[in-house]
mmCIF file with all atom_site columns, C-alpha atoms in Angstrom:
data_model
loop_
_atom_site.group_PDB
_atom_site.id
_atom_site.type_symbol
_atom_site.label_atom_id
_atom_site.label_alt_id
_atom_site.label_comp_id
_atom_site.label_asym_id
_atom_site.label_entity_id
_atom_site.label_seq_id
_atom_site.pdbx_PDB_ins_code
_atom_site.Cartn_x
_atom_site.Cartn_y
_atom_site.Cartn_z
_atom_site.occupancy
_atom_site.B_iso_or_equiv
_atom_site.pdbx_formal_charge
_atom_site.auth_seq_id
_atom_site.auth_comp_id
_atom_site.auth_asym_id
_atom_site.auth_atom_id
_atom_site.pdbx_PDB_model_num
ATOM 1   C CA . MET A 1 1   ? -138.046 42.415 50.955 1.00 0.00 ? 1   MET A CA 1
ATOM 2   C CA . LYS A 1 2   ? -135.701 41.951 48.066 1.00 0.00 ? 2   LYS A CA 1
ATOM 3   C CA . ASN A 1 3   ? -134.053 45.394 48.864 1.00 0.00 ? 3   ASN A CA 1
ATOM 4   C CA . ILE A 1 4   ? -133.693 44.325 52.466 1.00 0.00 ? 4   ILE A CA 1
ATOM 5   C CA . SER A 1 5   ? -131.924 41.135 51.498 1.00 0.00 ? 5   SER A CA 1
ATOM 6   C CA . LYS A 1 6   ? -129.583 43.036 49.197 1.00 0.00 ? 6   LYS A CA 1
ATOM 7   C CA . LEU A 1 7   ? -128.786 45.454 52.073 1.00 0.00 ? 7   LEU A CA 1
ATOM 8   C CA . LEU A 1 8   ? -128.018 42.685 54.498 1.00 0.00 ? 8   LEU A CA 1
ATOM 9   C CA . ILE A 1 9   ? -125.748 40.888 52.038 1.00 0.00 ? 9   ILE A CA 1
ATOM 10  C CA . SER A 1 10  ? -123.859 44.032 51.230 1.00 0.00 ? 10  SER A CA 1
ATOM 11  C CA . THR A 1 11  ? -123.428 44.814 54.914 1.00 0.00 ? 11  THR A CA 1
ATOM 12  C CA . PHE A 1 12  ? -122.041 41.429 55.843 1.00 0.00 ? 12  PHE A CA 1
ATOM 13  C CA . ALA A 1 13  ? -119.807 41.394 52.771 1.00 0.00 ? 13  ALA A CA 1
ATOM 14  C CA . ALA A 1 14  ? -118.320 44.692 53.784 1.00 0.00 ? 14  ALA A CA 1
ATOM 15  C CA . LEU A 1 15  ? -117.815 43.389 57.306 1.00 0.00 ? 15  LEU A CA 1
ATOM 16  C CA . PHE A 1 16  ? -115.805 40.348 56.177 1.00 0.00 ? 16  PHE A CA 1
ATOM 17  C CA . ILE A 1 17  ? -113.791 42.407 53.624 1.00 0.00 ? 17  ILE A CA 1
ATOM 18  C CA . PHE A 1 18  ? -112.814 44.889 56.202 1.00 0.00 ? 18  PHE A CA 1
ATOM 19  C CA . SER A 1 19  ? -111.964 42.294 58.942 1.00 0.00 ? 19  SER A CA 1
ATOM 20  C CA . GLY A 1 20  ? -109.776 40.448 56.365 1.00 0.00 ? 20  GLY A CA 1
ATOM 21  C CA . SER A 1 21  ? -107.881 43.472 55.376 1.00 0.00 ? 21  SER A CA 1
ATOM 22  C CA . ALA A 1 22  ? -107.392 44.489 58.997 1.00 0.00 ? 22  ALA A CA 1
ATOM 23  C CA . ASN A 1 23  ? -105.601 41.179 59.515 1.00 0.00 ? 23  ASN A CA 1
ATOM 24  C CA . ALA A 1 24  ? -103.438 41.329 56.568 1.00 0.00 ? 24  ALA A CA 1
ATOM 25  C CA . HIS A 1 25  ? -100.635 43.592 57.776 1.00 0.00 ? 25  HIS A CA 1
ATOM 26  C CA . VAL A 1 26  ? -96.943  42.535 57.675 1.00 0.00 ? 26  VAL A CA 1
ATOM 27  C CA . THR A 1 27  ? -95.769  42.617 61.285 1.00 0.00 ? 27  THR A CA 1
ATOM 28  C CA . VAL A 1 28  ? -92.743  42.069 63.415 1.00 0.00 ? 28  VAL A CA 1
ATOM 29  C CA . LYS A 1 29  ? -93.211  40.734 66.934 1.00 0.00 ? 29  LYS A CA 1
ATOM 30  C CA . PRO A 1 30  ? -92.689  41.041 69.856 1.00 0.00 ? 30  PRO A CA 1
ATOM 31  C CA . SER A 1 31  ? -93.994  44.661 70.187 1.00 0.00 ? 31  SER A CA 1
ATOM 32  C CA . SER A 1 32  ? -91.832  45.219 73.342 1.00 0.00 ? 32  SER A CA 1
ATOM 33  C CA . SER A 1 33  ? -88.492  43.997 74.518 1.00 0.00 ? 33  SER A CA 1
ATOM 34  C CA . ALA A 1 34  ? -85.721  44.898 76.951 1.00 0.00 ? 34  ALA A CA 1
ATOM 35  C CA . PRO A 1 35  ? -82.603  47.128 76.230 1.00 0.00 ? 35  PRO A CA 1
ATOM 36  C CA . GLU A 1 36  ? -79.542  45.101 75.118 1.00 0.00 ? 36  GLU A CA 1
ATOM 37  C CA . ALA A 1 37  ? -81.506  41.774 75.074 1.00 0.00 ? 37  ALA A CA 1
ATOM 38  C CA . TRP A 1 38  ? -80.888  39.270 72.375 1.00 0.00 ? 38  TRP A CA 1
ATOM 39  C CA . GLU A 1 39  ? -84.442  38.891 71.084 1.00 0.00 ? 39  GLU A CA 1
ATOM 40  C CA . THR A 1 40  ? -85.917  36.310 68.760 1.00 0.00 ? 40  THR A CA 1
ATOM 41  C CA . TYR A 1 41  ? -88.161  38.365 66.359 1.00 0.00 ? 41  TYR A CA 1
ATOM 42  C CA . THR A 1 42  ? -90.820  37.006 64.045 1.00 0.00 ? 42  THR A CA 1
ATOM 43  C CA . LEU A 1 43  ? -91.634  38.535 60.775 1.00 0.00 ? 43  LEU A CA 1
ATOM 44  C CA . LYS A 1 44  ? -95.159  37.498 59.693 1.00 0.00 ? 44  LYS A CA 1
ATOM 45  C CA . VAL A 1 45  ? -96.098  37.924 56.173 1.00 0.00 ? 45  VAL A CA 1
ATOM 46  C CA . PRO A 1 46  ? -99.712  37.388 55.168 1.00 0.00 ? 46  PRO A CA 1
ATOM 47  C CA . VAL A 1 47  ? -101.052 37.629 51.524 1.00 0.00 ? 47  VAL A CA 1
ATOM 48  C CA . GLU A 1 48  ? -103.826 40.139 50.954 1.00 0.00 ? 48  GLU A CA 1
ATOM 49  C CA . LYS A 1 49  ? -104.128 39.699 47.142 1.00 0.00 ? 49  LYS A CA 1
ATOM 50  C CA . GLU A 1 50  ? -105.061 36.784 44.806 1.00 0.00 ? 50  GLU A CA 1
ATOM 51  C CA . THR A 1 51  ? -101.466 36.462 43.657 1.00 0.00 ? 51  THR A CA 1
ATOM 52  C CA . ALA A 1 52  ? -98.493  35.077 45.578 1.00 0.00 ? 52  ALA A CA 1
ATOM 53  C CA . THR A 1 53  ? -95.815  36.986 47.547 1.00 0.00 ? 53  THR A CA 1
ATOM 54  C CA . THR A 1 54  ? -92.479  35.968 46.256 1.00 0.00 ? 54  THR A CA 1
ATOM 55  C CA . LYS A 1 55  ? -90.125  38.273 48.175 1.00 0.00 ? 55  LYS A CA 1
ATOM 56  C CA . VAL A 1 56  ? -89.975  40.248 51.435 1.00 0.00 ? 56  VAL A CA 1
ATOM 57  C CA . THR A 1 57  ? -87.283  42.791 52.402 1.00 0.00 ? 57  THR A CA 1
ATOM 58  C CA . LEU A 1 58  ? -86.964  44.054 55.973 1.00 0.00 ? 58  LEU A CA 1
ATOM 59  C CA . LYS A 1 59  ? -84.928  47.082 57.008 1.00 0.00 ? 59  LYS A CA 1
ATOM 60  C CA . ILE A 1 60  ? -83.109  46.641 60.228 1.00 0.00 ? 60  ILE A CA 1
ATOM 61  C CA . PRO A 1 61  ? -83.819  49.728 62.398 1.00 0.00 ? 61  PRO A CA 1
ATOM 62  C CA . GLU A 1 62  ? -81.052  52.010 63.647 1.00 0.00 ? 62  GLU A CA 1
ATOM 63  C CA . GLY A 1 63  ? -79.588  50.594 66.930 1.00 0.00 ? 63  GLY A CA 1
ATOM 64  C CA . ILE A 1 64  ? -80.629  47.005 66.325 1.00 0.00 ? 64  ILE A CA 1
ATOM 65  C CA . THR A 1 65  ? -77.849  44.540 65.602 1.00 0.00 ? 65  THR A CA 1
ATOM 66  C CA . PHE A 1 66  ? -78.907  41.661 63.377 1.00 0.00 ? 66  PHE A CA 1
ATOM 67  C CA . GLU A 1 67  ? -77.174  38.440 64.135 1.00 0.00 ? 67  GLU A CA 1
ATOM 68  C CA . SER A 1 68  ? -78.733  35.306 62.518 1.00 0.00 ? 68  SER A CA 1
ATOM 69  C CA . TYR A 1 69  ? -81.853  33.922 60.966 1.00 0.00 ? 69  TYR A CA 1
ATOM 70  C CA . GLN A 1 70  ? -83.773  30.669 60.924 1.00 0.00 ? 70  GLN A CA 1
ATOM 71  C CA . PRO A 1 71  ? -83.766  28.962 57.525 1.00 0.00 ? 71  PRO A CA 1
ATOM 72  C CA . VAL A 1 72  ? -87.145  28.260 55.925 1.00 0.00 ? 72  VAL A CA 1
ATOM 73  C CA . PRO A 1 73  ? -87.508  25.559 53.175 1.00 0.00 ? 73  PRO A CA 1
ATOM 74  C CA . GLY A 1 74  ? -88.321  27.189 49.799 1.00 0.00 ? 74  GLY A CA 1
ATOM 75  C CA . TRP A 1 75  ? -86.722  30.533 50.703 1.00 0.00 ? 75  TRP A CA 1
ATOM 76  C CA . LYS A 1 76  ? -83.199  31.935 50.233 1.00 0.00 ? 76  LYS A CA 1
ATOM 77  C CA . VAL A 1 77  ? -81.931  34.727 52.395 1.00 0.00 ? 77  VAL A CA 1
ATOM 78  C CA . THR A 1 78  ? -79.575  37.602 51.515 1.00 0.00 ? 78  THR A CA 1
ATOM 79  C CA . THR A 1 79  ? -78.334  40.461 53.621 1.00 0.00 ? 79  THR A CA 1
ATOM 80  C CA . GLU A 1 80  ? -76.875  43.857 52.817 1.00 0.00 ? 80  GLU A CA 1
ATOM 81  C CA . GLY A 1 81  ? -74.583  45.779 55.227 1.00 0.00 ? 81  GLY A CA 1
ATOM 82  C CA . ASN A 1 82  ? -72.982  49.177 55.589 1.00 0.00 ? 82  ASN A CA 1
ATOM 83  C CA . LYS A 1 83  ? -69.233  49.966 55.592 1.00 0.00 ? 83  LYS A CA 1
ATOM 84  C CA . GLU A 1 84  ? -68.974  48.967 59.289 1.00 0.00 ? 84  GLU A CA 1
ATOM 85  C CA . GLY A 1 85  ? -70.314  45.532 58.445 1.00 0.00 ? 85  GLY A CA 1
ATOM 86  C CA . HIS A 1 86  ? -73.696  45.882 60.253 1.00 0.00 ? 86  HIS A CA 1
ATOM 87  C CA . VAL A 1 87  ? -76.570  44.331 58.407 1.00 0.00 ? 87  VAL A CA 1
ATOM 88  C CA . LYS A 1 88  ? -79.096  47.005 57.305 1.00 0.00 ? 88  LYS A CA 1
ATOM 89  C CA . THR A 1 89  ? -81.443  44.942 55.154 1.00 0.00 ? 89  THR A CA 1
ATOM 90  C CA . VAL A 1 90  ? -82.560  41.320 55.098 1.00 0.00 ? 90  VAL A CA 1
ATOM 91  C CA . THR A 1 91  ? -84.363  39.742 52.087 1.00 0.00 ? 91  THR A CA 1
ATOM 92  C CA . TRP A 1 92  ? -86.275  36.430 51.969 1.00 0.00 ? 92  TRP A CA 1
ATOM 93  C CA . GLU A 1 93  ? -86.927  35.370 48.369 1.00 0.00 ? 93  GLU A CA 1
ATOM 94  C CA . ALA A 1 94  ? -88.918  32.356 47.311 1.00 0.00 ? 94  ALA A CA 1
ATOM 95  C CA . THR A 1 95  ? -87.113  29.598 45.423 1.00 0.00 ? 95  THR A CA 1
ATOM 96  C CA . ASP A 1 96  ? -90.399  27.927 44.716 1.00 0.00 ? 96  ASP A CA 1
ATOM 97  C CA . GLU A 1 97  ? -94.029  29.349 44.505 1.00 0.00 ? 97  GLU A CA 1
ATOM 98  C CA . GLY A 1 98  ? -93.869  31.728 47.390 1.00 0.00 ? 98  GLY A CA 1
ATOM 99  C CA . ILE A 1 99  ? -96.738  32.483 49.693 1.00 0.00 ? 99  ILE A CA 1
ATOM 100 C CA . ALA A 1 100 ? -100.116 31.841 48.034 1.00 0.00 ? 100 ALA A CA 1
ATOM 101 C CA . ALA A 1 101 ? -103.332 33.743 48.521 1.00 0.00 ? 101 ALA A CA 1
ATOM 102 C CA . GLY A 1 102 ? -104.967 32.919 51.779 1.00 0.00 ? 102 GLY A CA 1
ATOM 103 C CA . GLN A 1 103 ? -101.718 31.823 53.359 1.00 0.00 ? 103 GLN A CA 1
ATOM 104 C CA . PHE A 1 104 ? -99.028  33.454 55.487 1.00 0.00 ? 104 PHE A CA 1
ATOM 105 C CA . GLN A 1 105 ? -95.344  32.651 56.355 1.00 0.00 ? 105 GLN A CA 1
ATOM 106 C CA . GLN A 1 106 ? -93.225  33.465 59.391 1.00 0.00 ? 106 GLN A CA 1
ATOM 107 C CA . PHE A 1 107 ? -89.581  34.257 59.342 1.00 0.00 ? 107 PHE A CA 1
ATOM 108 C CA . LEU A 1 108 ? -87.539  34.158 62.576 1.00 0.00 ? 108 LEU A CA 1
ATOM 109 C CA . PHE A 1 109 ? -84.306  36.020 63.277 1.00 0.00 ? 109 PHE A CA 1
ATOM 110 C CA . VAL A 1 110 ? -82.093  36.974 66.313 1.00 0.00 ? 110 VAL A CA 1
ATOM 111 C CA . ALA A 1 111 ? -80.995  40.539 66.932 1.00 0.00 ? 111 ALA A CA 1
ATOM 112 C CA . GLN A 1 112 ? -79.639  42.517 69.865 1.00 0.00 ? 112 GLN A CA 1
ATOM 113 C CA . ASN A 1 113 ? -81.680  45.545 70.998 1.00 0.00 ? 113 ASN A CA 1
ATOM 114 C CA . PRO A 1 114 ? -80.196  49.010 71.573 1.00 0.00 ? 114 PRO A CA 1
ATOM 115 C CA . LYS A 1 115 ? -78.697  49.905 74.953 1.00 0.00 ? 115 LYS A CA 1
ATOM 116 C CA . GLU A 1 116 ? -80.988  52.826 75.528 1.00 0.00 ? 116 GLU A CA 1
ATOM 117 C CA . GLU A 1 117 ? -84.894  52.898 75.753 1.00 0.00 ? 117 GLU A CA 1
ATOM 118 C CA . THR A 1 118 ? -86.400  53.834 72.431 1.00 0.00 ? 118 THR A CA 1
ATOM 119 C CA . ASN A 1 119 ? -89.058  52.774 69.878 1.00 0.00 ? 119 ASN A CA 1
ATOM 120 C CA . VAL A 1 120 ? -87.727  51.064 66.753 1.00 0.00 ? 120 VAL A CA 1
ATOM 121 C CA . ALA A 1 121 ? -89.673  50.833 63.490 1.00 0.00 ? 121 ALA A CA 1
ATOM 122 C CA . TRP A 1 122 ? -89.484  47.899 61.150 1.00 0.00 ? 122 TRP A CA 1
ATOM 123 C CA . ASP A 1 123 ? -90.098  49.017 57.513 1.00 0.00 ? 123 ASP A CA 1
ATOM 124 C CA . ALA A 1 124 ? -90.942  46.078 55.229 1.00 0.00 ? 124 ALA A CA 1
ATOM 125 C CA . PHE A 1 125 ? -91.405  45.716 51.499 1.00 0.00 ? 125 PHE A CA 1
ATOM 126 C CA . GLN A 1 126 ? -93.666  42.954 50.152 1.00 0.00 ? 126 GLN A CA 1
ATOM 127 C CA . TYR A 1 127 ? -93.151  41.830 46.597 1.00 0.00 ? 127 TYR A CA 1
ATOM 128 C CA . TYR A 1 128 ? -95.992  40.193 44.688 1.00 0.00 ? 128 TYR A CA 1
ATOM 129 C CA . GLU A 1 129 ? -95.714  37.920 41.691 1.00 0.00 ? 129 GLU A CA 1
ATOM 130 C CA . ASP A 1 130 ? -97.605  40.340 39.473 1.00 0.00 ? 130 ASP A CA 1
ATOM 131 C CA . GLY A 1 131 ? -94.929  43.002 40.104 1.00 0.00 ? 131 GLY A CA 1
ATOM 132 C CA . GLU A 1 132 ? -96.583  45.050 42.732 1.00 0.00 ? 132 GLU A CA 1
ATOM 133 C CA . ILE A 1 133 ? -94.489  46.091 45.737 1.00 0.00 ? 133 ILE A CA 1
ATOM 134 C CA . VAL A 1 134 ? -96.349  47.084 48.935 1.00 0.00 ? 134 VAL A CA 1
ATOM 135 C CA . GLU A 1 135 ? -94.323  49.275 51.344 1.00 0.00 ? 135 GLU A CA 1
ATOM 136 C CA . TRP A 1 136 ? -95.140  48.752 54.981 1.00 0.00 ? 136 TRP A CA 1
ATOM 137 C CA . SER A 1 137 ? -93.444  51.967 56.087 1.00 0.00 ? 137 SER A CA 1
ATOM 138 C CA . GLY A 1 138 ? -96.089  54.322 57.306 1.00 0.00 ? 138 GLY A CA 1
ATOM 139 C CA . ASP A 1 139 ? -97.062  55.299 60.857 1.00 0.00 ? 139 ASP A CA 1
ATOM 140 C CA . GLU A 1 140 ? -99.696  53.505 62.995 1.00 0.00 ? 140 GLU A CA 1
ATOM 141 C CA . SER A 1 141 ? -102.461 55.603 61.650 1.00 0.00 ? 141 SER A CA 1
ATOM 142 C CA . SER A 1 142 ? -101.658 54.891 57.877 1.00 0.00 ? 142 SER A CA 1
ATOM 143 C CA . ASN A 1 143 ? -103.032 52.308 55.544 1.00 0.00 ? 143 ASN A CA 1
ATOM 144 C CA . LEU A 1 144 ? -99.684  50.614 55.299 1.00 0.00 ? 144 LEU A CA 1
ATOM 145 C CA . PRO A 1 145 ? -98.190  50.891 58.875 1.00 0.00 ? 145 PRO A CA 1
ATOM 146 C CA . HIS A 1 146 ? -94.900  49.474 59.935 1.00 0.00 ? 146 HIS A CA 1
ATOM 147 C CA . SER A 1 147 ? -94.462  47.507 63.104 1.00 0.00 ? 147 SER A CA 1
ATOM 148 C CA . VAL A 1 148 ? -92.958  49.221 66.198 1.00 0.00 ? 148 VAL A CA 1
ATOM 149 C CA . THR A 1 149 ? -91.118  47.571 69.026 1.00 0.00 ? 149 THR A CA 1
ATOM 150 C CA . GLU A 1 150 ? -90.817  49.460 72.326 1.00 0.00 ? 150 GLU A CA 1
ATOM 151 C CA . ILE A 1 151 ? -87.427  48.947 73.811 1.00 0.00 ? 151 ILE A CA 1
ATOM 152 C CA . SER A 1 152 ? -87.952  49.679 77.599 1.00 0.00 ? 152 SER A CA 1
ATOM 153 C CA . VAL A 1 153 ? -86.779  48.583 81.049 1.00 0.00 ? 153 VAL A CA 1
ATOM 154 C CA . ALA A 1 154 ? -90.488  48.011 81.900 1.00 0.00 ? 154 ALA A CA 1
ATOM 155 C CA . SER A 1 155 ? -90.576  45.227 79.372 1.00 0.00 ? 155 SER A CA 1
ATOM 156 C CA . LYS A 1 156 ? -87.546  43.598 81.036 1.00 0.00 ? 156 LYS A CA 1
ATOM 157 C CA . ALA A 1 157 ? -89.339  43.854 84.465 1.00 0.00 ? 157 ALA A CA 1
ATOM 158 C CA . ASN A 1 158 ? -92.677  42.471 83.201 1.00 0.00 ? 158 ASN A CA 1
ATOM 159 C CA . THR A 1 159 ? -91.179  39.540 81.236 1.00 0.00 ? 159 THR A CA 1
ATOM 160 C CA . GLY A 1 160 ? -88.127  38.843 83.257 1.00 0.00 ? 160 GLY A CA 1
ATOM 161 C CA . SER A 1 161 ? -85.930  38.966 80.100 1.00 0.00 ? 161 SER A CA 1
ATOM 162 C CA . GLU A 1 162 ? -82.255  39.739 80.591 1.00 0.00 ? 162 GLU A CA 1
ATOM 163 C CA . GLY A 1 163 ? -79.504  40.785 78.237 1.00 0.00 ? 163 GLY A CA 1
ATOM 164 C CA . HIS A 1 164 ? -77.351  37.910 77.023 1.00 0.00 ? 164 HIS A CA 1
ATOM 165 C CA . SER A 1 165 ? -73.734  37.719 76.178 1.00 0.00 ? 165 SER A CA 1
ATOM 166 C CA . HIS A 1 166 ? -72.664  37.081 72.667 1.00 0.00 ? 166 HIS A CA 1
ATOM 167 C CA . ALA A 1 167 ? -71.731  33.468 73.638 1.00 0.00 ? 167 ALA A CA 1
ATOM 168 C CA . GLU A 1 168 ? -75.191  32.776 75.112 1.00 0.00 ? 168 GLU A CA 1
ATOM 169 C CA . LYS A 1 169 ? -77.451  34.261 72.417 1.00 0.00 ? 169 LYS A CA 1
ATOM 170 C CA . SER A 1 170 ? -77.748  31.182 70.198 1.00 0.00 ? 170 SER A CA 1
ATOM 171 C CA . ASP A 1 171 ? -78.907  28.969 73.150 1.00 0.00 ? 171 ASP A CA 1
ATOM 172 C CA . HIS A 1 172 ? -81.346  31.815 74.154 1.00 0.00 ? 172 HIS A CA 1
ATOM 173 C CA . ALA A 1 173 ? -82.709  32.024 70.660 1.00 0.00 ? 173 ALA A CA 1
ATOM 174 C CA . ALA A 1 174 ? -83.131  28.271 70.316 1.00 0.00 ? 174 ALA A CA 1
ATOM 175 C CA . SER A 1 175 ? -84.975  27.883 73.691 1.00 0.00 ? 175 SER A CA 1
ATOM 176 C CA . ASN A 1 176 ? -87.285  30.873 73.167 1.00 0.00 ? 176 ASN A CA 1
ATOM 177 C CA . SER A 1 177 ? -88.051  30.678 69.487 1.00 0.00 ? 177 SER A CA 1
ATOM 178 C CA . ALA A 1 178 ? -91.114  28.463 69.735 1.00 0.00 ? 178 ALA A CA 1
ATOM 179 C CA . ASP A 1 179 ? -92.431  30.289 72.871 1.00 0.00 ? 179 ASP A CA 1
ATOM 180 C CA . SER A 1 180 ? -92.065  33.681 71.073 1.00 0.00 ? 180 SER A CA 1
ATOM 181 C CA . SER A 1 181 ? -93.989  32.498 68.049 1.00 0.00 ? 181 SER A CA 1
ATOM 182 C CA . LYS A 1 182 ? -96.768  31.041 70.116 1.00 0.00 ? 182 LYS A CA 1
ATOM 183 C CA . ASP A 1 183 ? -97.154  34.191 72.377 1.00 0.00 ? 183 ASP A CA 1
ATOM 184 C CA . SER A 1 184 ? -97.159  36.435 69.274 1.00 0.00 ? 184 SER A CA 1
ATOM 185 C CA . ALA A 1 185 ? -99.738  34.326 67.463 1.00 0.00 ? 185 ALA A CA 1
ATOM 186 C CA . LYS A 1 186 ? -102.007 34.123 70.553 1.00 0.00 ? 186 LYS A CA 1
ATOM 187 C CA . THR A 1 187 ? -101.818 37.933 71.134 1.00 0.00 ? 187 THR A CA 1
ATOM 188 C CA . GLU A 1 188 ? -102.619 38.647 67.481 1.00 0.00 ? 188 GLU A CA 1
ATOM 189 C CA . ASP A 1 189 ? -105.401 36.039 67.407 1.00 0.00 ? 189 ASP A CA 1
ATOM 190 C CA . ASP A 1 190 ? -106.977 37.583 70.562 1.00 0.00 ? 190 ASP A CA 1
ATOM 191 C CA . SER A 1 191 ? -106.864 41.090 69.066 1.00 0.00 ? 191 SER A CA 1
ATOM 192 C CA . ASN A 1 192 ? -108.252 39.854 65.746 1.00 0.00 ? 192 ASN A CA 1
ATOM 193 C CA . GLU A 1 193 ? -111.148 37.992 67.508 1.00 0.00 ? 193 GLU A CA 1
ATOM 194 C CA . THR A 1 194 ? -112.050 41.145 69.460 1.00 0.00 ? 194 THR A CA 1
ATOM 195 C CA . LEU A 1 195 ? -112.094 43.208 66.250 1.00 0.00 ? 195 LEU A CA 1
ATOM 196 C CA . ILE A 1 196 ? -114.273 40.694 64.467 1.00 0.00 ? 196 ILE A CA 1
ATOM 197 C CA . ILE A 1 197 ? -116.701 40.473 67.306 1.00 0.00 ? 197 ILE A CA 1
ATOM 198 C CA . THR A 1 198 ? -116.934 44.269 67.529 1.00 0.00 ? 198 THR A CA 1
ATOM 199 C CA . LEU A 1 199 ? -117.478 44.624 63.785 1.00 0.00 ? 199 LEU A CA 1
ATOM 200 C CA . ALA A 1 200 ? -120.043 41.870 63.795 1.00 0.00 ? 200 ALA A CA 1
ATOM 201 C CA . GLY A 1 201 ? -121.985 43.638 66.517 1.00 0.00 ? 201 GLY A CA 1
ATOM 202 C CA . ILE A 1 202 ? -121.985 46.944 64.684 1.00 0.00 ? 202 ILE A CA 1
ATOM 203 C CA . SER A 1 203 ? -123.118 45.155 61.466 1.00 0.00 ? 203 SER A CA 1
ATOM 204 C CA . LEU A 1 204 ? -125.923 43.505 63.302 1.00 0.00 ? 204 LEU A CA 1
ATOM 205 C CA . ILE A 1 205 ? -127.155 46.748 64.764 1.00 0.00 ? 205 ILE A CA 1
ATOM 206 C CA . LEU A 1 206 ? -127.032 48.440 61.360 1.00 0.00 ? 206 LEU A CA 1
ATOM 207 C CA . SER A 1 207 ? -128.872 45.639 59.852 1.00 0.00 ? 207 SER A CA 1
ATOM 208 C CA . ILE A 1 208 ? -131.654 45.712 62.452 1.00 0.00 ? 208 ILE A CA 1
ATOM 209 C CA . VAL A 1 209 ? -132.031 49.470 62.113 1.00 0.00 ? 209 VAL A CA 1
ATOM 210 C CA . ALA A 1 210 ? -132.282 49.120 58.270 1.00 0.00 ? 210 ALA A CA 1
ATOM 211 C CA . LEU A 1 211 ? -134.804 46.385 58.651 1.00 0.00 ? 211 LEU A CA 1
ATOM 212 C CA . LEU A 1 212 ? -136.972 48.338 60.974 1.00 0.00 ? 212 LEU A CA 1
ATOM 213 C CA . ALA A 1 213 ? -136.782 51.400 58.705 1.00 0.00 ? 213 ALA A CA 1
ATOM 214 C CA . ALA A 1 214 ? -137.852 49.267 55.617 1.00 0.00 ? 214 ALA A CA 1
ATOM 215 C CA . LEU A 1 215 ? -140.802 47.723 57.560 1.00 0.00 ? 215 LEU A CA 1
ATOM 216 C CA . ARG A 1 216 ? -142.025 51.146 58.647 1.00 0.00 ? 216 ARG A CA 1
ATOM 217 C CA . LYS A 1 217 ? -141.767 52.428 55.063 1.00 0.00 ? 217 LYS A CA 1
ATOM 218 C CA . SER A 1 218 ? -143.691 49.329 53.697 1.00 0.00 ? 218 SER A CA 1
ATOM 219 C CA . LYS A 1 219 ? -146.440 49.964 56.227 1.00 0.00 ? 219 LYS A CA 1
ATOM 220 C CA . LYS A 1 220 ? -146.958 53.502 54.959 1.00 0.00 ? 220 LYS A CA 1
#
């Protein structure tokens, strides 16, 4: 029975470690938006280590026009642009302790989408207090995937979002900022809950199989 107990403990420990790492990606939401729309994007930065995250740099994808950001207490923001004056990278750096283990932070910014339908990839670089830099720049199948936003007319039809003029974008961002964050969090929470339930079911089945096998062996 001692071996069975060890097996069950190991199985459930692996389950929670896996589910925790699956939820620890740096993401940019929403995952779909309309062409030319002024969108309020949310950069979510969780901490997957036992040391704090002190800085995050986000590369602005080709075709996306960065406009403004929402200030966050305890963080300073710097931008770097190209010769044409377009912002290419945005960096949030902690002026205090940063994001501690077991916590996450969200950073909101407004940007205009490309005119044409396309997929834009958000490469992000997460800096830890111990000096490690995690590059979220791989494809969806990699261990460190970047977020992708689908720019499509279908998204416009489904959400009713419209392109906004330069003069209207600030009001649009202010009115939709909270809703965008809530929708993004709800979608991600639903996905995480489904994953955890699935993994829990698999773990339970494996544990039962192992228990039955051990009982049969003990009877022999």
